[in-house]
């Protein structure tokens, strides 16, 4: 009767430990059928010592190492035996075995590799952080139930993505904690130890409800992309049954509804009033702009939305264009993005009443969809034509610092395309002693699908605005 060897994996996802075991097994010429693989929790009798043998020099295909590295994170306890069997066959049967996808063992291990990859993707997509306050300030905690043992391979993604936050990810298999410098792994926890919700969730549900498009609702595809097993931990999931139930009715209503005709506050005049003379005040310039027909956008917009703020403002914030609420009210930055802008300004210590706020394009560009008007980004020609008004606003105010909120504003101020991802937080000098600081538009923060990403980007936005506050004393002395 041949000897049956017991091999105990003390760290069951460790490629290094697995490699040490299989090198010893290969040296002792122990066939896969003579090995029983266990983990620490399964070990009742301890490992069986292997006979001493000199480990021969051998190489394995790099693809096998990558396959083993990922499959070791699969929860199937047979994974060690399957991987050792594959290695044995690579060394004793066919070194090209990994290229034979029809081989049952290769196929099974490839499927296990894909399952681990899918689980990693789901973790990055469906994990939701919730904010708490501890002695050191804000901390974000998330609860997730992975199908496989993926906590450590997921760490790199979260460290890179949320490097500026302090966070913890809790799972039934273990936990990991980031303090802004190092990541530490801890024991398994229960769901009861994770926060149930935070103040952001009601806001997130309202946003999800407002942006849910019933015409594109596809329950089968939705459940494929967002498996039901994850719904219990997603704040928006409680809305999905209701939204799906209403989708057919809402779609029918949208189809039957005629496009909403824009309400004109002021009939356009035929003359190009702005070219009739140089306005000497912001009020006069605003009156001229009300009759602007420099591009076709005036046809559908309700009215011109001009800038607001003191004529001697040291800093001017420039956005993209007015939104639906701004178009109806005739005031800039009063909708959801404007409210977020106000909040960030307050946190950064910048007094909005001392700033001038305007847009690169003064008319709302949209596509009617039922009773909704869906925002459309202005094109280059529209930005260039409206720059005529922006230049005159700046000539009257003569600010020292401009803040470009997003790419459209950056183009209007510099005359060229600017990649905000590369220039964010940086200041460059323009004409007439003015400088421009680049950052994102607050609507960008509202579009982010992940609450943790929103929180991180919001903090960066506040940091950008803080630069403005820090620059104000110097601007005042230079005035």
Short mmCIF file of C-alpha atoms in Angstrom, two decimals:
data_model
loop_
_atom_site.label_atom_id
_atom_site.label_comp_id
_atom_site.label_asym_id
_atom_site.label_seq_id
_atom_site.Cartn_x
_atom_site.Cartn_y
_atom_site.Cartn_z
CA UNK A 1 0.00 0.00 0.00
CA UNK A 2 1.44 3.34 -1.05
CA UNK A 3 1.93 6.14 1.47
CA UNK A 4 -0.71 8.90 1.56
CA UNK A 5 0.80 12.29 2.33
CA UNK A 6 -1.07 15.11 4.08
CA UNK A 7 -0.02 18.65 3.13
CA UNK A 8 -1.28 21.53 5.28
CA UNK A 9 -1.59 25.03 3.80
CA UNK A 10 -1.24 27.48 6.70
CA UNK A 11 -1.94 30.50 4.50
CA UNK A 12 -4.33 29.09 1.97
CA UNK A 13 -4.04 31.81 -0.69
CA UNK A 14 -0.26 32.06 -0.55
CA UNK A 15 1.47 31.25 -3.83
CA UNK A 16 4.83 31.21 -2.06
CA UNK A 17 3.72 28.54 0.43
CA UNK A 18 2.06 26.46 -2.28
CA UNK A 19 5.25 26.66 -4.34
CA UNK A 20 7.37 25.36 -1.44
CA UNK A 21 5.04 22.41 -0.95
CA UNK A 22 4.96 21.37 -4.61
CA UNK A 23 8.74 21.67 -4.96
CA UNK A 24 9.14 19.22 -2.08
CA UNK A 25 6.49 16.90 -3.57
CA UNK A 26 8.14 16.96 -6.98
CA UNK A 27 11.53 16.25 -5.38
CA UNK A 28 10.08 13.22 -3.58
CA UNK A 29 8.30 12.12 -6.78
CA UNK A 30 4.93 12.02 -5.00
CA UNK A 31 2.12 11.60 -7.50
CA UNK A 32 -1.00 13.80 -7.10
CA UNK A 33 -3.21 10.84 -6.15
CA UNK A 34 -0.98 10.24 -3.11
CA UNK A 35 -1.50 13.74 -1.68
CA UNK A 36 -4.30 15.03 0.54
CA UNK A 37 -4.39 18.83 0.77
CA UNK A 38 -5.75 20.53 3.85
CA UNK A 39 -5.87 23.97 5.36
CA UNK A 40 -5.12 24.85 8.98
CA UNK A 41 -8.79 24.58 9.96
CA UNK A 42 -9.08 21.10 8.41
CA UNK A 43 -5.90 19.76 9.97
CA UNK A 44 -6.62 17.21 12.71
CA UNK A 45 -3.49 15.10 12.53
CA UNK A 46 -0.82 17.43 11.14
CA UNK A 47 1.14 17.14 7.95
CA UNK A 48 2.86 13.93 6.87
CA UNK A 49 6.63 14.44 6.60
CA UNK A 50 7.97 13.97 3.11
CA UNK A 51 11.11 11.88 2.52
CA UNK A 52 14.26 13.93 2.22
CA UNK A 53 15.17 14.46 -1.41
CA UNK A 54 17.22 16.95 -3.31
CA UNK A 55 14.94 19.35 -5.11
CA UNK A 56 15.71 19.06 -8.82
CA UNK A 57 15.95 22.07 -11.05
CA UNK A 58 12.82 22.45 -13.11
CA UNK A 59 10.88 25.24 -14.69
CA UNK A 60 7.17 25.69 -15.25
CA UNK A 61 5.41 27.87 -17.82
CA UNK A 62 4.79 31.42 -16.69
CA UNK A 63 1.11 30.97 -17.55
CA UNK A 64 0.88 28.23 -14.91
CA UNK A 65 2.25 30.57 -12.24
CA UNK A 66 -0.33 33.25 -13.14
CA UNK A 67 -3.11 30.66 -13.19
CA UNK A 68 -2.08 29.30 -9.78
CA UNK A 69 -1.75 32.81 -8.31
CA UNK A 70 -5.41 33.53 -9.11
CA UNK A 71 -6.96 30.09 -8.58
CA UNK A 72 -5.53 29.92 -5.05
CA UNK A 73 -8.09 32.63 -4.18
CA UNK A 74 -10.99 30.37 -5.26
CA UNK A 75 -12.98 28.99 -2.35
CA UNK A 76 -13.06 25.40 -3.69
CA UNK A 77 -10.95 23.20 -1.31
CA UNK A 78 -9.99 21.03 -4.32
CA UNK A 79 -8.01 23.84 -5.89
CA UNK A 80 -4.66 22.72 -4.39
CA UNK A 81 -5.08 19.17 -5.68
CA UNK A 82 -6.18 20.39 -9.12
CA UNK A 83 -3.23 22.77 -9.42
CA UNK A 84 -0.72 20.12 -8.31
CA UNK A 85 -2.21 17.62 -10.77
CA UNK A 86 -1.83 20.15 -13.56
CA UNK A 87 1.79 20.82 -12.58
CA UNK A 88 2.53 17.08 -12.49
CA UNK A 89 1.11 16.65 -15.97
CA UNK A 90 3.03 19.67 -17.27
CA UNK A 91 6.28 18.12 -16.03
CA UNK A 92 5.58 14.49 -16.94
CA UNK A 93 3.16 14.56 -19.91
CA UNK A 94 2.97 17.70 -22.00
CA UNK A 95 4.51 21.13 -21.37
CA UNK A 96 2.00 22.60 -23.85
CA UNK A 97 -0.97 21.30 -21.89
CA UNK A 98 -2.16 24.79 -20.91
CA UNK A 99 -2.83 25.58 -24.57
CA UNK A 100 -5.25 22.64 -24.88
CA UNK A 101 -8.43 24.35 -23.72
CA UNK A 102 -10.54 21.23 -24.30
CA UNK A 103 -8.62 19.33 -21.63
CA UNK A 104 -11.11 18.90 -18.72
CA UNK A 105 -8.59 19.86 -16.05
CA UNK A 106 -7.37 22.94 -17.92
CA UNK A 107 -10.98 23.95 -18.64
CA UNK A 108 -12.00 23.58 -14.98
CA UNK A 109 -9.06 25.63 -13.71
CA UNK A 110 -9.68 28.34 -16.32
CA UNK A 111 -13.29 28.56 -15.15
CA UNK A 112 -12.13 28.89 -11.56
CA UNK A 113 -9.72 31.65 -12.63
CA UNK A 114 -12.57 33.51 -14.34
CA UNK A 115 -14.79 33.16 -11.29
CA UNK A 116 -12.15 34.83 -9.11
CA UNK A 117 -11.77 37.62 -11.66
CA UNK A 118 -15.53 38.18 -11.80
CA UNK A 119 -15.71 38.31 -8.02
CA UNK A 120 -12.97 40.94 -7.91
CA UNK A 121 -14.88 43.01 -10.47
CA UNK A 122 -18.11 42.73 -8.49
CA UNK A 123 -16.32 43.80 -5.32
CA UNK A 124 -15.02 46.96 -6.93
CA UNK A 125 -18.42 47.70 -8.51
CA UNK A 126 -20.85 46.87 -5.70
CA UNK A 127 -18.99 47.78 -2.55
CA UNK A 128 -20.50 50.82 -0.83
CA UNK A 129 -18.61 52.81 1.77
CA UNK A 130 -20.48 54.51 4.58
CA UNK A 131 -19.06 57.50 6.41
CA UNK A 132 -18.57 57.57 10.16
CA UNK A 133 -16.75 59.92 12.50
CA UNK A 134 -14.09 58.69 14.90
CA UNK A 135 -11.45 60.43 17.01
CA UNK A 136 -9.36 61.17 13.90
CA UNK A 137 -12.23 62.50 11.77
CA UNK A 138 -13.94 60.96 8.73
CA UNK A 139 -13.64 57.23 8.16
CA UNK A 140 -15.39 55.13 5.51
CA UNK A 141 -16.44 51.57 6.23
CA UNK A 142 -17.86 49.03 3.78
CA UNK A 143 -19.31 45.56 4.21
CA UNK A 144 -18.94 43.01 1.41
CA UNK A 145 -19.56 39.28 1.10
CA UNK A 146 -17.22 37.93 -1.59
CA UNK A 147 -17.77 34.54 -3.17
CA UNK A 148 -14.06 33.78 -3.02
CA UNK A 149 -11.02 34.69 -0.90
CA UNK A 150 -10.24 37.95 -2.68
CA UNK A 151 -9.59 40.43 0.12
CA UNK A 152 -5.83 40.72 -0.42
CA UNK A 153 -5.83 40.90 -4.24
CA UNK A 154 -8.54 43.60 -4.02
CA UNK A 155 -6.43 45.76 -1.69
CA UNK A 156 -4.32 47.34 -4.44
CA UNK A 157 -7.41 48.66 -6.25
CA UNK A 158 -8.88 50.32 -3.15
CA UNK A 159 -5.57 51.78 -2.01
CA UNK A 160 -5.02 53.42 -5.41
CA UNK A 161 -8.62 54.53 -5.81
CA UNK A 162 -9.14 55.94 -2.32
CA UNK A 163 -5.61 56.86 -1.29
CA UNK A 164 -6.71 60.09 0.40
CA UNK A 165 -9.40 58.51 2.55
CA UNK A 166 -9.21 56.44 5.71
CA UNK A 167 -11.27 53.32 5.12
CA UNK A 168 -11.98 49.75 6.19
CA UNK A 169 -13.44 46.88 4.20
CA UNK A 170 -15.13 44.23 6.35
CA UNK A 171 -15.93 40.72 5.12
CA UNK A 172 -16.79 37.33 6.66
CA UNK A 173 -13.29 36.15 5.63
CA UNK A 174 -11.27 39.01 7.10
CA UNK A 175 -10.91 42.77 7.06
CA UNK A 176 -8.50 45.35 5.69
CA UNK A 177 -7.83 48.85 6.91
CA UNK A 178 -6.14 51.82 5.22
CA UNK A 179 -4.91 54.78 7.29
CA UNK A 180 -3.56 56.80 4.37
CA UNK A 181 -0.09 55.24 4.57
CA UNK A 182 -0.29 51.47 5.01
CA UNK A 183 -2.90 48.78 4.62
CA UNK A 184 -3.39 46.27 7.45
CA UNK A 185 -5.34 43.01 7.42
CA UNK A 186 -7.41 41.87 10.36
CA UNK A 187 -9.77 39.08 11.41
CA UNK A 188 -13.19 38.26 10.01
CA UNK A 189 -16.12 40.32 11.25
CA UNK A 190 -19.89 40.17 11.09
CA UNK A 191 -22.25 42.41 9.20
CA UNK A 192 -23.54 43.79 12.49
CA UNK A 193 -20.15 45.44 13.01
CA UNK A 194 -20.54 47.53 9.84
CA UNK A 195 -22.56 50.78 9.83
CA UNK A 196 -26.08 50.27 8.45
CA UNK A 197 -26.24 53.57 6.53
CA UNK A 198 -25.04 57.16 6.54
CA UNK A 199 -26.29 60.61 5.64
CA UNK A 200 -25.29 60.22 1.99
CA UNK A 201 -27.61 57.30 1.26
CA UNK A 202 -30.90 59.19 1.09
CA UNK A 203 -29.26 61.68 -1.24
CA UNK A 204 -27.88 58.79 -3.36
CA UNK A 205 -31.31 57.14 -3.57
CA UNK A 206 -32.87 60.42 -4.69
CA UNK A 207 -30.21 60.79 -7.37
CA UNK A 208 -30.63 57.15 -8.52
CA UNK A 209 -34.41 57.58 -8.73
CA UNK A 210 -34.07 60.84 -10.69
CA UNK A 211 -31.63 59.37 -13.23
CA UNK A 212 -33.32 55.97 -13.67
CA UNK A 213 -34.43 55.77 -17.30
CA UNK A 214 -37.54 53.57 -17.58
CA UNK A 215 -37.15 53.31 -21.37
CA UNK A 216 -33.84 51.51 -20.90
CA UNK A 217 -34.90 49.26 -18.03
CA UNK A 218 -33.98 45.65 -18.80
CA UNK A 219 -34.53 43.51 -15.69
CA UNK A 220 -32.73 40.48 -17.14
CA UNK A 221 -29.65 42.48 -18.12
CA UNK A 222 -29.77 44.42 -14.85
CA UNK A 223 -29.69 41.21 -12.82
CA UNK A 224 -26.83 39.93 -14.97
CA UNK A 225 -24.76 43.04 -14.40
CA UNK A 226 -25.91 43.57 -10.82
CA UNK A 227 -26.61 40.09 -9.39
CA UNK A 228 -29.43 39.97 -6.86
CA UNK A 229 -27.10 38.52 -4.22
CA UNK A 230 -25.46 41.97 -3.93
CA UNK A 231 -28.68 43.97 -3.69
CA UNK A 232 -29.07 43.64 0.07
CA UNK A 233 -25.98 45.80 0.60
CA UNK A 234 -26.75 48.44 -2.04
CA UNK A 235 -28.77 51.47 -0.86
CA UNK A 236 -30.35 51.97 -4.28
CA UNK A 237 -31.50 48.34 -4.53
CA UNK A 238 -34.60 48.97 -2.41
CA UNK A 239 -35.87 51.25 -5.20
CA UNK A 240 -35.36 48.80 -8.07
CA UNK A 241 -38.56 46.69 -7.73
CA UNK A 242 -40.67 49.85 -7.57
CA UNK A 243 -38.86 51.49 -10.50
CA UNK A 244 -39.11 48.36 -12.63
CA UNK A 245 -42.82 48.04 -11.83
CA UNK A 246 -43.38 51.64 -12.99
CA UNK A 247 -41.09 51.42 -16.02
CA UNK A 248 -43.68 50.37 -18.58
CA UNK A 249 -46.16 53.03 -17.51
CA UNK A 250 -43.50 55.75 -17.37
CA UNK A 251 -42.16 54.76 -20.78
CA UNK A 252 -45.65 54.99 -22.27
CA UNK A 253 -46.11 58.40 -20.74
CA UNK A 254 -42.81 59.58 -22.18
CA UNK A 255 -43.74 58.34 -25.67
CA UNK A 256 -47.15 59.95 -25.60
CA UNK A 257 -45.95 63.25 -24.18
CA UNK A 258 -45.05 65.95 -26.64
CA UNK A 259 -41.71 67.67 -26.14
CA UNK A 260 -42.03 70.47 -23.65
CA UNK A 261 -41.98 73.81 -25.36
CA UNK A 262 -39.50 76.16 -23.71
CA UNK A 263 -41.09 79.10 -21.97
CA UNK A 264 -39.73 82.31 -23.38
CA UNK A 265 -39.28 85.03 -20.82
CA UNK A 266 -38.26 87.57 -23.40
CA UNK A 267 -38.80 87.49 -27.14
CA UNK A 268 -35.53 87.63 -29.07
CA UNK A 269 -34.85 90.79 -30.99
CA UNK A 270 -33.50 90.77 -34.48
CA UNK A 271 -30.60 93.15 -33.95
CA UNK A 272 -27.30 91.93 -32.52
CA UNK A 273 -27.61 94.29 -29.62
CA UNK A 274 -24.26 93.53 -28.05
CA UNK A 275 -22.45 94.93 -31.04
CA UNK A 276 -24.29 98.27 -30.77
CA UNK A 277 -21.90 99.72 -28.23
CA UNK A 278 -19.60 98.91 -25.34
CA UNK A 279 -21.48 98.44 -22.07
CA UNK A 280 -19.89 100.30 -19.17
CA UNK A 281 -21.37 98.22 -16.39
CA UNK A 282 -22.31 94.62 -15.69
CA UNK A 283 -25.96 95.64 -15.51
CA UNK A 284 -25.81 97.19 -18.99
CA UNK A 285 -23.94 94.17 -20.34
CA UNK A 286 -26.55 91.86 -18.84
CA UNK A 287 -29.31 93.83 -20.60
CA UNK A 288 -27.50 93.50 -23.91
CA UNK A 289 -26.92 89.79 -23.41
CA UNK A 290 -30.63 89.21 -22.82
CA UNK A 291 -31.16 89.81 -26.54
CA UNK A 292 -28.21 87.68 -27.68
CA UNK A 293 -28.62 85.74 -30.93
CA UNK A 294 -24.96 85.01 -31.58
CA UNK A 295 -25.71 81.29 -31.88
CA UNK A 296 -28.87 79.17 -32.34
CA UNK A 297 -29.05 78.23 -28.65
CA UNK A 298 -31.21 81.30 -27.94
CA UNK A 299 -34.05 79.71 -29.94
CA UNK A 300 -34.84 76.98 -27.40
CA UNK A 301 -33.50 78.38 -24.14
CA UNK A 302 -35.92 80.22 -21.89
CA UNK A 303 -33.64 83.18 -21.35
CA UNK A 304 -30.03 84.29 -21.15
CA UNK A 305 -28.50 83.36 -17.81
CA UNK A 306 -25.90 85.99 -17.06
CA UNK A 307 -23.25 85.96 -14.34
CA UNK A 308 -23.84 87.18 -10.80
CA UNK A 309 -21.64 88.74 -8.15
CA UNK A 310 -19.90 91.98 -7.17
CA UNK A 311 -18.34 94.05 -9.93
CA UNK A 312 -15.05 94.18 -7.99
CA UNK A 313 -14.87 90.48 -7.19
CA UNK A 314 -11.25 89.33 -6.83
CA UNK A 315 -12.09 85.88 -8.19
CA UNK A 316 -14.44 84.74 -10.95
CA UNK A 317 -15.72 81.18 -11.16
CA UNK A 318 -16.62 80.04 -14.67
CA UNK A 319 -18.85 77.01 -15.27
CA UNK A 320 -20.04 75.37 -18.46
CA UNK A 321 -23.62 76.51 -19.13
CA UNK A 322 -26.87 76.99 -17.16
CA UNK A 323 -28.90 73.89 -16.39
CA UNK A 324 -32.64 73.33 -16.40
CA UNK A 325 -33.33 75.15 -13.13
CA UNK A 326 -30.95 78.00 -13.95
CA UNK A 327 -32.62 78.44 -17.35
CA UNK A 328 -36.05 78.78 -15.76
CA UNK A 329 -34.92 81.07 -12.93
CA UNK A 330 -32.41 83.14 -14.93
CA UNK A 331 -29.73 82.69 -12.24
CA UNK A 332 -26.47 80.73 -12.43
CA UNK A 333 -25.56 77.86 -10.12
CA UNK A 334 -28.84 77.36 -8.24
CA UNK A 335 -29.57 73.73 -9.25
CA UNK A 336 -28.12 70.54 -7.67
CA UNK A 337 -24.61 71.28 -8.97
CA UNK A 338 -24.85 74.87 -7.71
CA UNK A 339 -25.97 73.68 -4.28
CA UNK A 340 -23.00 71.31 -4.13
CA UNK A 341 -20.78 74.19 -5.23
CA UNK A 342 -22.12 76.35 -2.37
CA UNK A 343 -21.43 73.59 0.14
CA UNK A 344 -17.88 73.09 -1.09
CA UNK A 345 -17.25 76.85 -1.09
CA UNK A 346 -18.41 77.05 2.51
CA UNK A 347 -16.20 74.14 3.56
CA UNK A 348 -13.22 75.71 1.80
CA UNK A 349 -13.86 79.02 3.54
CA UNK A 350 -14.57 80.97 0.35
CA UNK A 351 -17.32 83.60 0.66
CA UNK A 352 -19.50 83.16 -2.41
CA UNK A 353 -21.00 86.62 -1.92
CA UNK A 354 -17.54 88.05 -2.66
CA UNK A 355 -17.10 85.96 -5.82
CA UNK A 356 -18.50 86.41 -9.30
CA UNK A 357 -20.05 83.28 -10.79
CA UNK A 358 -20.80 82.88 -14.46
CA UNK A 359 -20.81 80.37 -17.30
CA UNK A 360 -18.84 79.97 -20.52
CA UNK A 361 -22.13 79.64 -22.43
CA UNK A 362 -25.10 81.77 -21.36
CA UNK A 363 -27.96 79.75 -22.88
CA UNK A 364 -29.15 76.30 -21.82
CA UNK A 365 -28.51 73.62 -24.45
CA UNK A 366 -30.70 70.56 -24.13
CA UNK A 367 -32.60 67.77 -25.89
CA UNK A 368 -36.32 67.48 -25.04
CA UNK A 369 -37.35 64.04 -23.81
CA UNK A 370 -40.96 63.93 -22.74
CA UNK A 371 -41.34 66.54 -20.06
CA UNK A 372 -37.65 66.52 -19.32
CA UNK A 373 -34.92 68.61 -20.90
CA UNK A 374 -31.71 66.63 -21.00
CA UNK A 375 -28.49 68.63 -20.80
CA UNK A 376 -26.32 68.68 -23.93
CA UNK A 377 -22.70 69.80 -23.87
CA UNK A 378 -22.12 72.97 -25.93
CA UNK A 379 -19.90 72.50 -28.94
CA UNK A 380 -16.73 74.43 -29.71
CA UNK A 381 -18.48 76.91 -32.00
CA UNK A 382 -21.06 77.76 -29.34
CA UNK A 383 -18.32 78.24 -26.74
CA UNK A 384 -16.36 80.51 -29.06
CA UNK A 385 -19.38 82.66 -29.90
CA UNK A 386 -20.37 83.08 -26.26
CA UNK A 387 -16.79 83.92 -25.33
CA UNK A 388 -17.63 87.42 -26.59
CA UNK A 389 -19.77 87.93 -23.45
CA UNK A 390 -17.33 86.25 -21.08
CA UNK A 391 -14.48 88.46 -22.25
CA UNK A 392 -16.57 91.56 -21.59
CA UNK A 393 -17.58 90.39 -18.15
CA UNK A 394 -13.91 89.88 -17.29
CA UNK A 395 -12.94 93.22 -18.80
CA UNK A 396 -15.41 95.02 -16.50
CA UNK A 397 -14.59 93.02 -13.35
CA UNK A 398 -10.81 92.76 -13.93
CA UNK A 399 -10.30 89.86 -11.51
CA UNK A 400 -6.86 88.55 -10.64
CA UNK A 401 -7.90 84.93 -10.40
CA UNK A 402 -10.23 82.83 -12.56
CA UNK A 403 -11.38 79.35 -11.65
CA UNK A 404 -12.27 77.11 -14.59
CA UNK A 405 -14.90 74.58 -13.47
CA UNK A 406 -14.51 71.81 -16.05
CA UNK A 407 -13.18 71.46 -19.57
CA UNK A 408 -15.67 73.76 -21.33
CA UNK A 409 -14.81 76.64 -19.02
CA UNK A 410 -11.10 75.93 -19.43
CA UNK A 411 -11.45 76.14 -23.21
CA UNK A 412 -13.43 79.38 -23.00
CA UNK A 413 -10.74 80.97 -20.82
CA UNK A 414 -7.63 79.68 -22.58
CA UNK A 415 -8.89 79.28 -26.17
CA UNK A 416 -7.66 75.69 -26.35
CA UNK A 417 -8.60 72.24 -25.14
CA UNK A 418 -7.38 71.53 -21.61
CA UNK A 419 -7.32 68.09 -20.02
CA UNK A 420 -8.67 68.70 -16.52
CA UNK A 421 -7.34 65.33 -15.36
CA UNK A 422 -3.82 66.60 -16.06
CA UNK A 423 -4.23 70.25 -15.07
CA UNK A 424 -6.48 69.94 -12.04
CA UNK A 425 -5.26 72.01 -9.10
CA UNK A 426 -2.71 73.85 -11.23
CA UNK A 427 -2.64 77.59 -11.97
CA UNK A 428 -1.39 79.19 -15.18
CA UNK A 429 -1.02 82.85 -16.09
CA UNK A 430 -3.22 84.40 -18.75
CA UNK A 431 -3.40 87.81 -20.35
CA UNK A 432 -3.88 91.09 -18.48
CA UNK A 433 -2.37 89.84 -15.23
CA UNK A 434 -5.03 87.19 -14.72
CA UNK A 435 -4.36 83.61 -13.66
CA UNK A 436 -6.61 80.60 -14.02
CA UNK A 437 -6.93 77.66 -11.65
CA UNK A 438 -8.31 74.45 -13.14
CA UNK A 439 -10.67 72.08 -11.35
CA UNK A 440 -13.74 69.95 -12.08
CA UNK A 441 -17.32 71.10 -12.51
CA UNK A 442 -19.50 70.17 -9.50
CA UNK A 443 -21.90 68.31 -11.82
CA UNK A 444 -19.03 65.85 -12.41
CA UNK A 445 -19.22 64.92 -8.73
CA UNK A 446 -22.95 64.29 -9.02
CA UNK A 447 -22.47 61.93 -11.95
CA UNK A 448 -20.04 59.63 -10.15
CA UNK A 449 -21.84 56.31 -9.57
CA UNK A 450 -19.97 55.30 -6.45
CA UNK A 451 -20.59 57.00 -3.09
CA UNK A 452 -17.01 56.55 -1.96
CA UNK A 453 -15.66 57.97 -5.20
CA UNK A 454 -18.01 60.93 -4.79
CA UNK A 455 -16.75 61.52 -1.27
CA UNK A 456 -13.10 61.31 -2.34
CA UNK A 457 -13.58 63.58 -5.36
CA UNK A 458 -15.60 66.01 -3.30
CA UNK A 459 -12.71 66.33 -0.84
CA UNK A 460 -10.36 67.02 -3.74
CA UNK A 461 -12.80 69.67 -5.00
CA UNK A 462 -12.82 71.33 -1.58
CA UNK A 463 -9.01 71.19 -1.59
CA UNK A 464 -8.99 72.96 -4.97
CA UNK A 465 -11.29 75.68 -3.65
CA UNK A 466 -9.13 75.98 -0.55
CA UNK A 467 -6.32 77.08 -2.85
CA UNK A 468 -8.57 79.98 -3.84
CA UNK A 469 -9.09 80.98 -0.20
CA UNK A 470 -5.36 80.83 0.45
CA UNK A 471 -4.68 83.01 -2.60
CA UNK A 472 -7.22 85.71 -1.72
CA UNK A 473 -5.03 87.72 0.74
CA UNK A 474 -2.27 88.03 -1.85
CA UNK A 475 -4.83 89.00 -4.51
CA UNK A 476 -6.20 91.70 -2.22
CA UNK A 477 -2.71 93.14 -1.64
CA UNK A 478 -2.01 93.13 -5.38
CA UNK A 479 -5.27 94.95 -6.20
#
